[in-house]
C-alpha cells in the first residue's frame, strides 16, 4: 500500500478549491454581466419609449415587449413597466387619431355627421381611462427601474 505524502495532499486541496472558486467566480461574473445586459436593454427600450413621439409609442411598446429577460428582477421590471406603457400608448394612439379627425373636419374632408366623427367622444373617454391606468402604474415602474439602475450601476 502506497501512502501519499501529506504535503502532496495538502498542496492538491487548496489548488482544487481555488480552481473551483475561480470557476464559480467566473460563472458568477458571466451571470451578472448577462443580467446587467438585460437590465440595460430594458432601460434603453423604456427610454426609447419615453422619448418617442405619441404616434410611435405603440411601436416602442413592442420594443419593450421584445426585450428578453431571464433575470427575475429584470422580468419584474419589464412586466411592471408594460402595465404603464401599453395602456398609455393605446391612449396616445387614440389621441393622435382624434387630432387627425379634427384636422380633417377643419380642412373640410370630414363633416360632424361622419361616423368617424360621431365616435370621437367615446374614443376620447376610452383614451382617458387608459391614461389613468397607465399613470397608476408609472410610480411602480419607476421604482423597479431605479432598483435596476442601482443594482447594476447603470
Short mmCIF file of C-alpha atoms in Angstrom, two decimals:
data_model
loop_
_atom_site.label_atom_id
_atom_site.label_comp_id
_atom_site.label_asym_id
_atom_site.label_seq_id
_atom_site.Cartn_x
_atom_site.Cartn_y
_atom_site.Cartn_z
CA UNK A 1 0.00 0.00 0.00
CA UNK A 2 1.40 3.33 -1.04
CA UNK A 3 0.86 6.33 1.18
CA UNK A 4 0.72 9.78 -0.24
CA UNK A 5 2.86 12.28 1.46
CA UNK A 6 0.82 14.66 3.49
CA UNK A 7 2.43 17.57 1.69
CA UNK A 8 1.15 16.40 -1.72
CA UNK A 9 -2.37 16.02 -0.42
CA UNK A 10 -2.23 19.35 1.33
CA UNK A 11 -0.99 21.16 -1.78
CA UNK A 12 -3.61 19.50 -4.01
CA UNK A 13 -6.56 20.51 -1.83
CA UNK A 14 -6.03 24.29 -1.88
CA UNK A 15 -5.31 24.19 -5.62
CA UNK A 16 -8.50 22.27 -6.22
CA UNK A 17 -10.51 24.60 -4.03
CA UNK A 18 -9.05 27.70 -5.58
CA UNK A 19 -9.75 26.28 -9.06
CA UNK A 20 -13.36 25.64 -8.07
CA UNK A 21 -13.59 29.09 -6.56
CA UNK A 22 -12.20 30.68 -9.72
CA UNK A 23 -14.71 28.72 -11.82
CA UNK A 24 -17.54 29.80 -9.51
CA UNK A 25 -16.38 33.39 -9.63
CA UNK A 26 -16.15 33.34 -13.43
CA UNK A 27 -19.64 31.90 -13.77
CA UNK A 28 -20.95 34.46 -11.28
CA UNK A 29 -19.40 37.33 -13.22
CA UNK A 30 -20.78 35.99 -16.51
CA UNK A 31 -24.26 35.65 -15.00
CA UNK A 32 -24.08 39.14 -13.51
CA UNK A 33 -22.84 40.51 -16.81
CA UNK A 34 -25.74 38.86 -18.65
CA UNK A 35 -28.26 40.19 -16.11
CA UNK A 36 -26.71 43.64 -16.45
CA UNK A 37 -27.06 43.46 -20.23
CA UNK A 38 -30.72 42.53 -19.87
CA UNK A 39 -31.29 45.40 -17.45
CA UNK A 40 -29.52 47.79 -19.80
CA UNK A 41 -31.61 46.62 -22.75
CA UNK A 42 -34.82 47.17 -20.79
CA UNK A 43 -33.74 50.62 -19.61
CA UNK A 44 -32.83 51.53 -23.19
CA UNK A 45 -36.20 50.32 -24.52
CA UNK A 46 -38.04 52.31 -21.83
CA UNK A 47 -36.02 55.42 -22.64
CA UNK A 48 -36.81 55.00 -26.35
CA UNK A 49 -40.49 54.67 -25.45
CA UNK A 50 -40.45 57.81 -23.33
CA UNK A 51 -38.68 59.92 -25.95
CA UNK A 52 -40.78 58.70 -28.89
CA UNK A 53 -43.45 60.95 -30.35
CA UNK A 54 -47.00 59.94 -29.45
CA UNK A 55 -47.69 58.33 -32.83
CA UNK A 56 -44.73 55.94 -32.35
CA UNK A 57 -45.38 54.91 -28.74
CA UNK A 58 -47.17 51.69 -29.77
CA UNK A 59 -44.09 50.64 -31.76
CA UNK A 60 -41.86 51.38 -28.78
CA UNK A 61 -44.11 49.21 -26.56
CA UNK A 62 -43.37 46.37 -28.98
CA UNK A 63 -39.66 47.04 -28.40
CA UNK A 64 -40.15 46.78 -24.63
CA UNK A 65 -42.07 43.55 -25.10
CA UNK A 66 -39.25 42.18 -27.26
CA UNK A 67 -36.62 42.66 -24.54
CA UNK A 68 -35.51 39.19 -23.47
CA UNK A 69 -35.29 38.67 -19.75
CA UNK A 70 -34.14 35.72 -17.69
CA UNK A 71 -33.24 37.59 -14.52
CA UNK A 72 -36.27 37.81 -12.24
CA UNK A 73 -35.67 41.45 -11.31
CA UNK A 74 -35.47 42.45 -14.97
CA UNK A 75 -38.59 40.42 -15.83
CA UNK A 76 -40.46 42.00 -12.91
CA UNK A 77 -39.48 45.49 -14.04
CA UNK A 78 -40.44 44.70 -17.62
CA UNK A 79 -43.88 43.42 -16.57
CA UNK A 80 -44.47 46.43 -14.31
CA UNK A 81 -43.45 48.91 -17.00
CA UNK A 82 -45.62 47.23 -19.62
CA UNK A 83 -48.58 47.82 -17.28
CA UNK A 84 -47.76 51.51 -17.65
CA UNK A 85 -46.69 51.63 -21.30
CA UNK A 86 -49.38 49.55 -23.01
CA UNK A 87 -52.46 51.49 -21.91
CA UNK A 88 -50.65 54.81 -22.22
CA UNK A 89 -49.57 54.04 -25.78
CA UNK A 90 -53.09 52.96 -26.73
CA UNK A 91 -54.50 56.17 -25.25
CA UNK A 92 -51.99 58.29 -27.13
CA UNK A 93 -52.76 56.44 -30.38
CA UNK A 94 -56.43 57.32 -29.89
CA UNK A 95 -55.45 60.93 -29.21
CA UNK A 96 -53.37 61.09 -32.40
CA UNK A 97 -56.26 59.67 -34.41
CA UNK A 98 -58.66 62.17 -32.83
CA UNK A 99 -56.32 65.02 -33.76
CA UNK A 100 -56.25 63.77 -37.36
CA UNK A 101 -60.02 63.56 -37.42
CA UNK A 102 -60.37 67.09 -36.06
CA UNK A 103 -57.87 68.34 -38.64
CA UNK A 104 -59.88 66.61 -41.36
CA UNK A 105 -63.03 68.39 -40.14
CA UNK A 106 -61.25 71.77 -40.20
CA UNK A 107 -59.92 71.05 -43.68
CA UNK A 108 -63.41 70.13 -44.86
CA UNK A 109 -62.55 66.49 -45.59
CA UNK A 110 -64.98 65.23 -42.95
CA UNK A 111 -68.22 66.56 -41.54
CA UNK A 112 -69.53 66.38 -37.99
CA UNK A 113 -72.10 63.80 -39.16
CA UNK A 114 -69.50 61.31 -40.42
CA UNK A 115 -69.42 58.06 -38.39
CA UNK A 116 -65.72 58.63 -37.68
CA UNK A 117 -66.52 61.94 -36.06
CA UNK A 118 -69.56 60.76 -34.12
CA UNK A 119 -67.45 58.15 -32.33
CA UNK A 120 -64.90 60.68 -31.10
CA UNK A 121 -66.43 61.32 -27.64
CA UNK A 122 -66.48 57.58 -26.82
CA UNK A 123 -62.95 57.16 -28.13
CA UNK A 124 -61.70 60.07 -26.05
CA UNK A 125 -63.43 58.66 -22.95
CA UNK A 126 -61.65 55.36 -23.57
CA UNK A 127 -58.34 57.19 -24.02
CA UNK A 128 -58.88 58.97 -20.72
CA UNK A 129 -59.49 55.67 -18.91
CA UNK A 130 -56.39 54.14 -20.49
CA UNK A 131 -54.29 57.15 -19.50
CA UNK A 132 -55.50 56.77 -15.91
CA UNK A 133 -54.46 53.10 -15.96
CA UNK A 134 -51.04 53.95 -17.32
CA UNK A 135 -50.48 56.77 -14.85
CA UNK A 136 -51.40 54.49 -11.95
CA UNK A 137 -48.53 52.19 -12.95
CA UNK A 138 -45.96 54.92 -13.55
CA UNK A 139 -44.59 55.02 -9.99
CA UNK A 140 -44.25 51.21 -9.59
CA UNK A 141 -42.48 51.06 -12.96
CA UNK A 142 -40.08 53.83 -12.00
CA UNK A 143 -39.32 52.13 -8.67
CA UNK A 144 -38.40 48.88 -10.47
CA UNK A 145 -36.23 50.75 -12.98
CA UNK A 146 -34.47 52.63 -10.18
CA UNK A 147 -33.79 49.31 -8.49
CA UNK A 148 -32.16 48.01 -11.70
CA UNK A 149 -30.07 51.17 -12.09
CA UNK A 150 -28.79 50.85 -8.54
CA UNK A 151 -28.19 47.10 -8.58
CA UNK A 152 -26.41 47.03 -11.94
CA UNK A 153 -24.90 50.52 -11.67
CA UNK A 154 -26.49 51.70 -14.88
#
